[in-house]
Coordinates of C-alpha atoms in Angstrom, one line a residue:
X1 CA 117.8 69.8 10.2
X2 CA 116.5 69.2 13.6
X3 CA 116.2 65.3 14.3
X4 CA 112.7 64.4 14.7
X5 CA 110.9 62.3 17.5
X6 CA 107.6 60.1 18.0
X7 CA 105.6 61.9 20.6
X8 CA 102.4 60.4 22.1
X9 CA 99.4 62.6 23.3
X10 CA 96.4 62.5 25.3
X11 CA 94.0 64.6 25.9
X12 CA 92.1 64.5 29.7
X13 CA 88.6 64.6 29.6
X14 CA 86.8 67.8 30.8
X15 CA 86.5 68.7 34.4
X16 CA 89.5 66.4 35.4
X17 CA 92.5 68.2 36.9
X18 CA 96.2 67.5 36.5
X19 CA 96.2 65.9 40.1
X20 CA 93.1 63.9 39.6
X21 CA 94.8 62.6 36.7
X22 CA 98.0 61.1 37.9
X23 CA 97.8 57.4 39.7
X24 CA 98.7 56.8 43.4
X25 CA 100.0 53.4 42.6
X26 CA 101.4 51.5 39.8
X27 CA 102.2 47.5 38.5
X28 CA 105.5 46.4 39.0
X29 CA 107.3 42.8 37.9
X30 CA 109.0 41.9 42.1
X31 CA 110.9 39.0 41.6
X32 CA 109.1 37.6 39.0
X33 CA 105.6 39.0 40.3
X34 CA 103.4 41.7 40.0
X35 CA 103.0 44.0 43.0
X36 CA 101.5 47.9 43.1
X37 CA 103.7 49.8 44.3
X38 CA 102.9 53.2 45.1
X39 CA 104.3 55.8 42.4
X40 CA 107.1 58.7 43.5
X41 CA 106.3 61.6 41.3
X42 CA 108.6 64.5 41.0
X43 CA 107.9 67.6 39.6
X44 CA 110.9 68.6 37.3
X45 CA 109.0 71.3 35.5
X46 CA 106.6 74.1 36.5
X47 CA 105.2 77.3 34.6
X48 CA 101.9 78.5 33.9
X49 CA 101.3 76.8 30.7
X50 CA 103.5 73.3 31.8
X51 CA 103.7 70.5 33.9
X52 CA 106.3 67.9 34.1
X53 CA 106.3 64.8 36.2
X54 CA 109.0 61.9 36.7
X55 CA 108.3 59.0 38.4
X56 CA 111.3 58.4 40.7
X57 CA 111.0 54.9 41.2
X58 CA 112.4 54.0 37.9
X59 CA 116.2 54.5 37.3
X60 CA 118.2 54.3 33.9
X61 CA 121.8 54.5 33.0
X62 CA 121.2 56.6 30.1
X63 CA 120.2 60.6 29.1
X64 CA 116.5 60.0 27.7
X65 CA 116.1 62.2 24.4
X66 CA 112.7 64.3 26.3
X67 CA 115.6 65.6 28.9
X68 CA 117.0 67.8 26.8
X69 CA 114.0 68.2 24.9
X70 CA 112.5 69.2 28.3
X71 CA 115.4 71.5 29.2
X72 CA 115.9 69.5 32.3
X73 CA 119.1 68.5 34.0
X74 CA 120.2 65.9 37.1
X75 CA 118.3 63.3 36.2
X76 CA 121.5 61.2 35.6
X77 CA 121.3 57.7 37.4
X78 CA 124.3 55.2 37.1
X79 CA 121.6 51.9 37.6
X80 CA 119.4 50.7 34.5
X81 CA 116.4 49.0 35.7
X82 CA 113.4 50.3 33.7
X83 CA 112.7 52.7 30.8
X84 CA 112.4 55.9 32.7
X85 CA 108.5 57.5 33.0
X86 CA 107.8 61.3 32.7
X87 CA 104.5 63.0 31.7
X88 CA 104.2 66.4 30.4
X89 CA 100.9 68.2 30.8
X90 CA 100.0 71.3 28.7
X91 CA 97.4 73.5 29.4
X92 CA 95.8 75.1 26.6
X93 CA 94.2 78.6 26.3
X94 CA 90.6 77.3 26.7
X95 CA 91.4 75.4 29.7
X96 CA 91.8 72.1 28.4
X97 CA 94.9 69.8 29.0
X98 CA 96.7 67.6 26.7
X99 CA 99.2 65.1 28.1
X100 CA 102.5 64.2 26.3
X101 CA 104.0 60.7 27.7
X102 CA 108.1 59.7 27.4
X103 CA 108.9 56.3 28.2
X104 CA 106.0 54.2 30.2
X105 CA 104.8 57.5 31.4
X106 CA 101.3 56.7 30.0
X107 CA 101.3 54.7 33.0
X108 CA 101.1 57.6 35.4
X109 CA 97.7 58.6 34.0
X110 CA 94.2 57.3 35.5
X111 CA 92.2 55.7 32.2
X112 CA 89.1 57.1 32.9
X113 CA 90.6 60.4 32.9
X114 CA 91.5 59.9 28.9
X115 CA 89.0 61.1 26.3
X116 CA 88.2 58.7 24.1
X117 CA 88.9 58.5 20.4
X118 CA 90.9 61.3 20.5
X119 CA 93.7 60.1 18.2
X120 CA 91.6 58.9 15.9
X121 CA 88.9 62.3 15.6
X122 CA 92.9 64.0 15.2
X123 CA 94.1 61.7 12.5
X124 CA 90.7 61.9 10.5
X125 CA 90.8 65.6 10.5
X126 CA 94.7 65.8 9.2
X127 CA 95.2 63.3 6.5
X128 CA 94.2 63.2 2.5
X129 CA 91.3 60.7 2.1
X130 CA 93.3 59.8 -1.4
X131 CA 96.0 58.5 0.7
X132 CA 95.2 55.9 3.4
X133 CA 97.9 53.3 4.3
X134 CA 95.8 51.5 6.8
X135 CA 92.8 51.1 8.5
X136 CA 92.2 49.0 12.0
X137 CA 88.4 47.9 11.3
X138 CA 85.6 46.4 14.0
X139 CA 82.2 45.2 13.5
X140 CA 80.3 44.7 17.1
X141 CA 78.5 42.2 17.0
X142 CA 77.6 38.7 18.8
X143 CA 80.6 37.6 17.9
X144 CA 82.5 41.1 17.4
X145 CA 85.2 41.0 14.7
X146 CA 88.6 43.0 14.6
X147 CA 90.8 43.2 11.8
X148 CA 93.7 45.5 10.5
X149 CA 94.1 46.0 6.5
X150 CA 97.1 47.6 5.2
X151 CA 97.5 48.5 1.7
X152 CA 100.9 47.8 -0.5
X153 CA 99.7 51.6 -2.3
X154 CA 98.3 54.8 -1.3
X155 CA 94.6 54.9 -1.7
X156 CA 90.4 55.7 -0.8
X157 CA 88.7 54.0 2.2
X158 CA 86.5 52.4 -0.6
X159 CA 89.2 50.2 -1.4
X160 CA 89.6 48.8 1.6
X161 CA 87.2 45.6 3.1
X162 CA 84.9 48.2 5.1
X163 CA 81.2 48.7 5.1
X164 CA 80.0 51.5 6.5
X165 CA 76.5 49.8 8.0
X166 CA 78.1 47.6 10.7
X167 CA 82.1 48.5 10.6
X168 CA 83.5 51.0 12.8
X169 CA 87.5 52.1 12.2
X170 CA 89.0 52.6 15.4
X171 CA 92.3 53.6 13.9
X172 CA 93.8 54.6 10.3
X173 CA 97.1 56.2 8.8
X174 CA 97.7 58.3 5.7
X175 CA 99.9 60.9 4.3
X176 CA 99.1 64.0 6.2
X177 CA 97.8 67.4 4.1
X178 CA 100.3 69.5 3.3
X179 CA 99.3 72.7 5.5
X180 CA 99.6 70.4 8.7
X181 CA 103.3 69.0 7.8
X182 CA 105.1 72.3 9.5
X183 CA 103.5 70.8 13.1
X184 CA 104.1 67.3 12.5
X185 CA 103.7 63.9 10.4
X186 CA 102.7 60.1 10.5
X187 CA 99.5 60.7 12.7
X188 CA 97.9 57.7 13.9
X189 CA 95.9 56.4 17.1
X190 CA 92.7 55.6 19.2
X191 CA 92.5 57.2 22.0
X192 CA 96.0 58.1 22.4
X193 CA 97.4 60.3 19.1
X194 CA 100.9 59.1 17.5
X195 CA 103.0 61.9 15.6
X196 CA 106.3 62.6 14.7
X197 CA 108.0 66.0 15.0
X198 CA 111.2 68.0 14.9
X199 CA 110.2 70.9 17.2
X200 CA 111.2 71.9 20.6
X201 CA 109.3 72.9 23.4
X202 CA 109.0 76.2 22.4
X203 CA 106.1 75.1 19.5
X204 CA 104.6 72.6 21.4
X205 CA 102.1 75.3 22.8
X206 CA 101.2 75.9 19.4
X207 CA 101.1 72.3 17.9
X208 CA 99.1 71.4 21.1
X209 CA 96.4 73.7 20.0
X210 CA 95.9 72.4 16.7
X211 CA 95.8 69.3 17.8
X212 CA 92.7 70.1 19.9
X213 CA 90.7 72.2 17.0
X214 CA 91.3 69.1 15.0
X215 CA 90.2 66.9 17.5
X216 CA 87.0 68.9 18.0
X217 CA 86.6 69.7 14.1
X218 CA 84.1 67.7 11.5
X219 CA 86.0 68.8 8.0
X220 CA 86.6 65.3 7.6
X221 CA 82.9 64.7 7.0
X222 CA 83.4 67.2 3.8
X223 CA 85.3 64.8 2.2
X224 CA 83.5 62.3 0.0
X225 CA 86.6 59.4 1.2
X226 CA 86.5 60.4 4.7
X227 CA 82.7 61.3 5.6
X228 CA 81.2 57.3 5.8
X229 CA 83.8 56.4 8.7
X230 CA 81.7 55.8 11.9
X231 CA 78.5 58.2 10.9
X232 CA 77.3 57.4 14.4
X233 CA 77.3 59.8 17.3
X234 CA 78.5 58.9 21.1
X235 CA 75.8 59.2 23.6
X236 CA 76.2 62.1 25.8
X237 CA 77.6 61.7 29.3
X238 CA 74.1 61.6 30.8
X239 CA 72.7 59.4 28.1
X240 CA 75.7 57.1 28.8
X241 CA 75.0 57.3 33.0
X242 CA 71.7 56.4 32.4
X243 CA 72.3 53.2 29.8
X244 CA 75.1 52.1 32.1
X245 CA 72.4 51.9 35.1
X246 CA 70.0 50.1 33.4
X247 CA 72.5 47.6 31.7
X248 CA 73.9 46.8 35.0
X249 CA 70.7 46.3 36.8
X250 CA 69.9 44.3 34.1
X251 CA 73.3 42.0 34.5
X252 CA 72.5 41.8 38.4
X253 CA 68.7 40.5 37.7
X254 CA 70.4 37.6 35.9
X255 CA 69.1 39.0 32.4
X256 CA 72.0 38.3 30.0
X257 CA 70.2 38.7 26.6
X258 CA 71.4 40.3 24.1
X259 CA 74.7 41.0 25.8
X260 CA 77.9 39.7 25.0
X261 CA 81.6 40.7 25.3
X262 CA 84.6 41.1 23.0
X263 CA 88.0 41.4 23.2
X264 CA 88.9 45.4 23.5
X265 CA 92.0 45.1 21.1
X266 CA 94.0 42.7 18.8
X267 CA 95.3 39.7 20.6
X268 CA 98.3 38.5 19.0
X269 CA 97.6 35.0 18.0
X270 CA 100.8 34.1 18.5
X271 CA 100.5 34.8 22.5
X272 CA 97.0 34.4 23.2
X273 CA 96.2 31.5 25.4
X274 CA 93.6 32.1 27.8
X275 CA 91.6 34.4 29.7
X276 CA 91.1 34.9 33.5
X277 CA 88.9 36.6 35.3
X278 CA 89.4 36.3 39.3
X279 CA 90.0 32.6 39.8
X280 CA 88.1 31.4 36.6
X281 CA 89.7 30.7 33.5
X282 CA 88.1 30.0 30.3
X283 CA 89.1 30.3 26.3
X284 CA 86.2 31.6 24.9
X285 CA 85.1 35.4 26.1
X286 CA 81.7 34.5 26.8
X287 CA 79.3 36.5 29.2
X288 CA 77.8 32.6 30.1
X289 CA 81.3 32.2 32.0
X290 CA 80.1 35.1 34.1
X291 CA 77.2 33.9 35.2
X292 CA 78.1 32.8 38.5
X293 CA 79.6 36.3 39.5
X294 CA 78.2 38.6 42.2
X295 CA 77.4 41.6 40.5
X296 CA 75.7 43.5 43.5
X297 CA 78.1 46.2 43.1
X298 CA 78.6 47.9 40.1
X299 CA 82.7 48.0 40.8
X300 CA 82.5 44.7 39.4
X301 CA 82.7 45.8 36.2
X302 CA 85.9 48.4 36.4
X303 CA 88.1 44.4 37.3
X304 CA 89.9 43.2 35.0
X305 CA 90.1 40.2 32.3
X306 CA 93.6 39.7 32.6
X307 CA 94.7 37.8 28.7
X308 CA 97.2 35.1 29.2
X309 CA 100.4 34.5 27.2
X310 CA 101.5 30.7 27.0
X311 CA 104.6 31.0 26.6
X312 CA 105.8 32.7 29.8
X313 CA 102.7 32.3 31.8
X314 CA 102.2 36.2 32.4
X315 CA 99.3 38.8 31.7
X316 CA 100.8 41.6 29.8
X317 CA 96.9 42.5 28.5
X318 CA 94.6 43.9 30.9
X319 CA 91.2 44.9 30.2
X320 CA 88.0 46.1 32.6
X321 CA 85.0 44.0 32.3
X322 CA 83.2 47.4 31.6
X323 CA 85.4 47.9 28.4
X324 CA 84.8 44.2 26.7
X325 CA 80.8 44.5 26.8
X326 CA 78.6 44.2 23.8
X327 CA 75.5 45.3 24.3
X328 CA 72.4 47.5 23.0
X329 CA 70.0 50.0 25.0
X330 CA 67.9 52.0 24.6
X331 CA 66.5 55.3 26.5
X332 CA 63.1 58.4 26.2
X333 CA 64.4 61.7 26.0
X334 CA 62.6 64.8 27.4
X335 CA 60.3 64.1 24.4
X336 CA 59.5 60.8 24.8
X337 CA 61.0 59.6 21.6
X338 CA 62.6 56.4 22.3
X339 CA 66.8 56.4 21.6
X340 CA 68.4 53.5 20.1
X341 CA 72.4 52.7 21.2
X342 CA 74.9 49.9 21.1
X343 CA 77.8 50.0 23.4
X344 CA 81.1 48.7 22.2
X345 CA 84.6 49.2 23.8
X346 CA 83.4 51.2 26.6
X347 CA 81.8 53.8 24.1
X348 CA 78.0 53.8 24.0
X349 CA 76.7 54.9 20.0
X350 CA 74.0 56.4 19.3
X351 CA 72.0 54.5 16.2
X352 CA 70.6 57.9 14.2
X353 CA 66.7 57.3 13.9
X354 CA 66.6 57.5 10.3
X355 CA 69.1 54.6 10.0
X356 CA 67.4 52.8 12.6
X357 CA 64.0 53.6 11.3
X358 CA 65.1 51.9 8.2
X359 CA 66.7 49.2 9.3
X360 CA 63.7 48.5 11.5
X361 CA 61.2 48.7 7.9
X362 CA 63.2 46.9 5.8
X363 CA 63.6 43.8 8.0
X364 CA 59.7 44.1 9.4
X365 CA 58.8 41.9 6.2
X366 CA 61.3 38.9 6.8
X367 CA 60.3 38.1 10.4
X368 CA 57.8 35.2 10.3
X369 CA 55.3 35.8 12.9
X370 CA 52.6 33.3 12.8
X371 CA 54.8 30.1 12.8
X372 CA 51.6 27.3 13.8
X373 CA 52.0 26.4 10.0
X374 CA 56.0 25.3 10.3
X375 CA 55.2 22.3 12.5
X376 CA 57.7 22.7 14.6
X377 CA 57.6 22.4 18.5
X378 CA 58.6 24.1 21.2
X379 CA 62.1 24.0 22.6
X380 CA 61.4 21.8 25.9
X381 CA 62.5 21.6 29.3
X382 CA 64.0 17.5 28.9
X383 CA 66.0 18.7 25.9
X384 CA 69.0 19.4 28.3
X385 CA 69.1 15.3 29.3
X386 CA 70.7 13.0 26.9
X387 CA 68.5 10.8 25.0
X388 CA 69.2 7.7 22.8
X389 CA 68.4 8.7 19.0
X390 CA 69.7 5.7 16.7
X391 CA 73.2 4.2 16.3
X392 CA 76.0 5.2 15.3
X393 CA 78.0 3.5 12.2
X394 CA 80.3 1.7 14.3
X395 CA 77.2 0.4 16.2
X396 CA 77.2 1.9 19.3
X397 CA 74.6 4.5 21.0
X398 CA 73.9 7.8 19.7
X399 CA 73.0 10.3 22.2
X400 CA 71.6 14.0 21.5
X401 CA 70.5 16.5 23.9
X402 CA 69.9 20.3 23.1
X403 CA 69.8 21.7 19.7
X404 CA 70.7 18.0 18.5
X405 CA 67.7 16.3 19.8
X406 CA 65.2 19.3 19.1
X407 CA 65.9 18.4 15.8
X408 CA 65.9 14.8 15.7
X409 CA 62.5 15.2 17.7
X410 CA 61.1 17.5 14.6
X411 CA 61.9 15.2 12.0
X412 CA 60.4 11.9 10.5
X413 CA 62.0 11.0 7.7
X414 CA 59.0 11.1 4.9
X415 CA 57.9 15.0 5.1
X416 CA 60.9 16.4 7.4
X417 CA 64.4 15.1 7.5
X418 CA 67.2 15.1 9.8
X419 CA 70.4 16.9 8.0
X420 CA 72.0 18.5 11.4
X421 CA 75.6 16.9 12.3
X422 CA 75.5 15.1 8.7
X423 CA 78.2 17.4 7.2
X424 CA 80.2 17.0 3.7
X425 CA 83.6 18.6 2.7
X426 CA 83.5 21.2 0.5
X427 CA 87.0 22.5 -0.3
X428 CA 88.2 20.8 2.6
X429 CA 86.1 22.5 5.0
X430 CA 83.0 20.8 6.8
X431 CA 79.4 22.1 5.7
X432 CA 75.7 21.3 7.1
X433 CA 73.0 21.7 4.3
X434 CA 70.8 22.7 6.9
X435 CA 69.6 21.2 10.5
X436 CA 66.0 20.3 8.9
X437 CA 64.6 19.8 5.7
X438 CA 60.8 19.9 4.9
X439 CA 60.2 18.4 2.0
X440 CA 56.4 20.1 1.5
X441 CA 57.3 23.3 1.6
X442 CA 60.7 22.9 0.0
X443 CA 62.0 24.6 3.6
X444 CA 65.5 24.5 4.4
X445 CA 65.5 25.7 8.4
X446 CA 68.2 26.6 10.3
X447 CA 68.0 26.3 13.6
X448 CA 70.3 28.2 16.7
X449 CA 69.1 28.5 20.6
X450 CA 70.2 31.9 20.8
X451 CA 72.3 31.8 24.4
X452 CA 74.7 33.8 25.6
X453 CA 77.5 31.4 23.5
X454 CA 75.5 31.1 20.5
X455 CA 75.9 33.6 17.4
X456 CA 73.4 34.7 15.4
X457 CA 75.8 36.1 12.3
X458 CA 77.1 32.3 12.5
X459 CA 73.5 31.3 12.2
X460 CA 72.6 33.5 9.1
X461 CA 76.1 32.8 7.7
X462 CA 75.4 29.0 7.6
X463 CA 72.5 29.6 5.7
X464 CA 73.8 32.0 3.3
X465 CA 77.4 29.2 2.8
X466 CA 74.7 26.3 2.2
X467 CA 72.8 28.5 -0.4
X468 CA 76.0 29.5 -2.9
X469 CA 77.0 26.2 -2.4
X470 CA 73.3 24.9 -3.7
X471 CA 73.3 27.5 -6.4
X472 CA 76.7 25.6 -8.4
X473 CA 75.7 23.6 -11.2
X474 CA 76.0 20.1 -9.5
X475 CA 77.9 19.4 -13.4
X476 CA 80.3 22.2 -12.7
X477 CA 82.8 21.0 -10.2
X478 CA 83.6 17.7 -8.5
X479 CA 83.7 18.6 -4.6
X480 CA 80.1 20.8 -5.3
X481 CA 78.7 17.1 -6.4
X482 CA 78.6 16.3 -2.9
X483 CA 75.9 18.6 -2.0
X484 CA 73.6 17.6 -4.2
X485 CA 74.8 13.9 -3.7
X486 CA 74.1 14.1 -0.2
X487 CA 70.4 16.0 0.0
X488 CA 69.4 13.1 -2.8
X489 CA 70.8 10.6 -0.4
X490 CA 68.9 11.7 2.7
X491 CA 65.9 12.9 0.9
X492 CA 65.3 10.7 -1.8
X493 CA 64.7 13.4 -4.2
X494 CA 67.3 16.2 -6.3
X495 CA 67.6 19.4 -4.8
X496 CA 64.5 21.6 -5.6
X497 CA 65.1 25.2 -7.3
X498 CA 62.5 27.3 -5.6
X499 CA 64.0 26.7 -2.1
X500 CA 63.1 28.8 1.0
X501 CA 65.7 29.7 3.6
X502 CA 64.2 29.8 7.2
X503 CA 65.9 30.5 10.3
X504 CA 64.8 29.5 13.7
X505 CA 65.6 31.5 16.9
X506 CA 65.1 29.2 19.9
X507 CA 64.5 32.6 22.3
X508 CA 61.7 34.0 24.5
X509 CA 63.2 37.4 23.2
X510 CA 61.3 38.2 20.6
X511 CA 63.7 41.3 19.1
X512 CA 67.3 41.1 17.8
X513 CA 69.6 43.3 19.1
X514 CA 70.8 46.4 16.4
X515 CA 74.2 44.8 15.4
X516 CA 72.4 41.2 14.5
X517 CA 69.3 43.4 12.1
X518 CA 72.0 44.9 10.4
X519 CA 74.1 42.1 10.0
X520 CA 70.8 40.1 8.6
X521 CA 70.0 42.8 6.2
X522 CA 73.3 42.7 4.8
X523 CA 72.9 38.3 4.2
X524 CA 69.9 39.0 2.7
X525 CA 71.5 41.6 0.3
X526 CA 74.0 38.5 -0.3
X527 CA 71.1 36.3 -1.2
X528 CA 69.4 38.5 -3.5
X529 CA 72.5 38.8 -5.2
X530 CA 72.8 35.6 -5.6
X531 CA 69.2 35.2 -7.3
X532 CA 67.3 34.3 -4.5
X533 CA 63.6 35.3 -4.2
X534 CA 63.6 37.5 -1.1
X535 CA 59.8 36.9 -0.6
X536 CA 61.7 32.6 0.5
X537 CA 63.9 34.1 3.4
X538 CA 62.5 34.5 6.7
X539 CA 63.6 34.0 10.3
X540 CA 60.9 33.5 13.1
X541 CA 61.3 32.7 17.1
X542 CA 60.6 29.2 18.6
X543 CA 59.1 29.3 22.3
X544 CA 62.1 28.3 24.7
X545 CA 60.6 26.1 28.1
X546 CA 63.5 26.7 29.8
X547 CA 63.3 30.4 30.5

């Protein structure tokens, strides 16, 4: 039985040629730094249907397994100094090109030049929704979330943490179908496709065109495990020109609502340090450390975040600026009708109007517009100075600027009173009732300036936490006696039943972006499910001076 091997494909977009493909230049570690140094291709392998390229600048002491594979010979070297890089391209019957990497050859190719979600549209079209292993999840979002589950059995997507309204899989494994295990096995990837094989050259003209009809095939939506995974469309390449332009004109007119960033893949918690983007460094990815940056020129955003590993000081991550943005858009087509999107990962979605359309409905009644009756002020200009507010217990000053003092400022101890910054430990882990309580209306508000740092699914989350907290029996468990020993402490009075839940938006911007409705329709599903009235959850928008 022939030995099989792990082969990673690519597949280059349309229009881009085998030349326009390949890089000029290349990293390389120069006594202990990194230079580019320009890349010395040689063609070992030329026919009408192949390409083969070896990059001469590396050297190895060893006969790679692709050189025979390849049917190549003299490539013999008696110095090992890197893992050798070859890419072979293979030019299908429609005109297409898929690109098979050895060693670092991925290296050789241009990024842009790489369709995207290739692997992945491959993998979903080849393996038995009955029989997933794993399944790398995202939700974009404000504060986008990345996860990888892998289960100890075979089994359905439904089993796996995945909702289908706000998370997207960007990469799964399964046991293939049996029709497809003559070509190849253990399918996996992104944008890149991972497979194992045991044919020679010979069949790869044939595997490579299966590969391709499943890329371009939708059978996976036939199959009741398979068809919920990302039921969005990508915008089309002029839909995507156009939302880029207005994006980044929005970015240079200092506009940086409802846009954030997130890291593009996994950082290894064990390496992750820092980030570092041209001279600035910073820990948190957060478009307010960009806000000093000269984005005149949209090449800007192709430079890279470079992710820092603390233990040897280097970069091995690199990601464009253009790739970590979170952001929604929207565009008219020839119509009129007015297109929702979200980008996410360098991939703009389009949101279908019948999701949209009912997003948009169902959260139409929880928005609180006429907000004269709260009592609340507007954020002001002096809340960015300090400001004395009381003592502390060891007796010195207690200063509060910000969110802090717009809440100390809206309180007064008889109808409204202070509970922001006066946590308890529940379960070991610190927990705010709410920033403001009024006592009237029975109102618990939360309350979040919605900046570029600040996270609106860590707003509604702290709402929903204070709530199933609220709902134990204050006989029931030790640590949840707290809760209602504190609000009776504060407030002079036990914890009322009918309570509302409001949340404040300190914004001018009186929308939220797609990713934040659908990730407040899904707390209010958690609320009703805990028995809370939904007719007492609302979330309304406080004037913000400082815009």
């Amino acid at each position: 039985m022939a030995k099989s091997h792990r082969f990673s494909v690519r597949l280059l977009k349309r229009n881009w040629t085998i030349k326009g493909s390949l890089k000029s230049h290349r990293a390389r570690d120069v006594d202990g730094k990194k230079v580019q140094q320009k890349i010395n291709l040689q063609l070992i392998l030329d026919n009408d249907k192949m390409e083969a390229y070896l990059d001469q600048n590396d050297s190895y002491s060893y006969s790679p397994w692709w050189v025979g594979f390849l049917g190549v010979s003299g490539l013999e070297s008696v110095k090992s100094r890197a893992i050798p890089s070859c890419i072979l391209f293979l030019k299908l019957k429609n005109g297409r090109v898929l690109a098979y990497s050895f060693g670092n050859g991925y290296n050789l190719l241009r990024t842009e030049s790489i369709e995207e979600s290739f692997g992945l549209n491959v993998t979903l079209n080849v393996i038995d929704g009955e029989e997933i292993k794993s399944l790398n999840i995202y939700s974009p979002s404000d504060n986008t979330k990345q996860k990888q589950e892998v289960s100890s059995i075979l089994t359905k997507v439904n089993n796996f943490d995945f909702n289908d309204s706000k998370d997207l899989v960007e990469k799964l494994s399964g046991i293939i179908k049996e029709k497809y295990k003559k070509y190849f096995f253990a399918p996996t990837g992104k944008d890149s496709l991972s497979i194992k094989s045991d044919v020679g050259l010979e069949q790869l003209e044939e595997i490579s065109e299966v590969l391709f009809k499943r890329f371009e095939s939708e059978d996976y939506k036939k199959d009741d495990n398979l068809k919920d995974i990302n039921k969005i469309s990508k915008a089309t390449d002029l839909e995507r020109d156009e939302l880029y332009k207005k994006l980044f004109g929005k970015i240079n007119d200092g506009d940086f609502s409802n846009i954030f960033l997130a890291d593009y893949e996994v950082v290894n918690p064990e390496n992750f340090y820092t980030y570092q983007f041209g001279r600035k460094k910073f820990h948190n990815l957060d478009i307010g450390e960009f806000k000093e940056v000269d984005f005149s020129d949209n090449k800007i955003f192709d430079r890279k975040i470079l992710v820092k590993k603390c233990e040897d000081d280097s970069y091995p991550l690199k990601w464009s600026l253009k790739k970590c943005l979170v952001a929604d858009g929207e565009i008219k087509d020839d119509r009129g009708t007015v297109k929702k999107f979200f980008l996410s990962k360098g991939i703009w979605y389009h949101v279908e109007d019948d999701f949209i359309s009912e997003v948009e409905e169902k959260i139409k009644k929880y928005k609180l517009e006429d907000i004269n009756k709260l009592g609340l002020s507007v954020y002001k200009k002096d809340y960015k100075n300090k400001k004395v507010v009381g003592k502390k217990q060891d007796g010195s000053d207690l200063e509060e600027y910000g969110e802090g003092l717009y809440n100390f400022e809206n309180t007064d101890g008889v109808n409204k009173f202070l509970f922001d910054k006066k946590t308890i430990r529940i379960k070991n882990n610190p927990l705010e009732i709410c920033d403001i309580y009024d006592k009237n209306e029975n109102i618990f508000f939360h309350i979040k300036r919605k900046n570029s740092s600040s996270s609106l699914s860590h707003l509604w989350n702290q709402g929903l936490v204070s709530e199933r907290v609220a709902k134990v029996e204050s006989s029931s468990c030790e640590e949840e006696k707290k809760y209602h020993g504190k609000f009776e402490e504060i407030c002079g009075c036990s914890l009322p039943n009918n309570r509302k839940v409001y949340f404040g938006i300190i914004s001018n911007s009186k929308d939220l972006p797609i990713f934040s409705k659908i990730s407040f329709m899904e707390h209010v599903y958690n609320f009703k499910s805990m028995g809370c009235d939904e007719k007492n959850i609302k979330y309304f928008y406080i004037n913000d001076e400082n815009k």
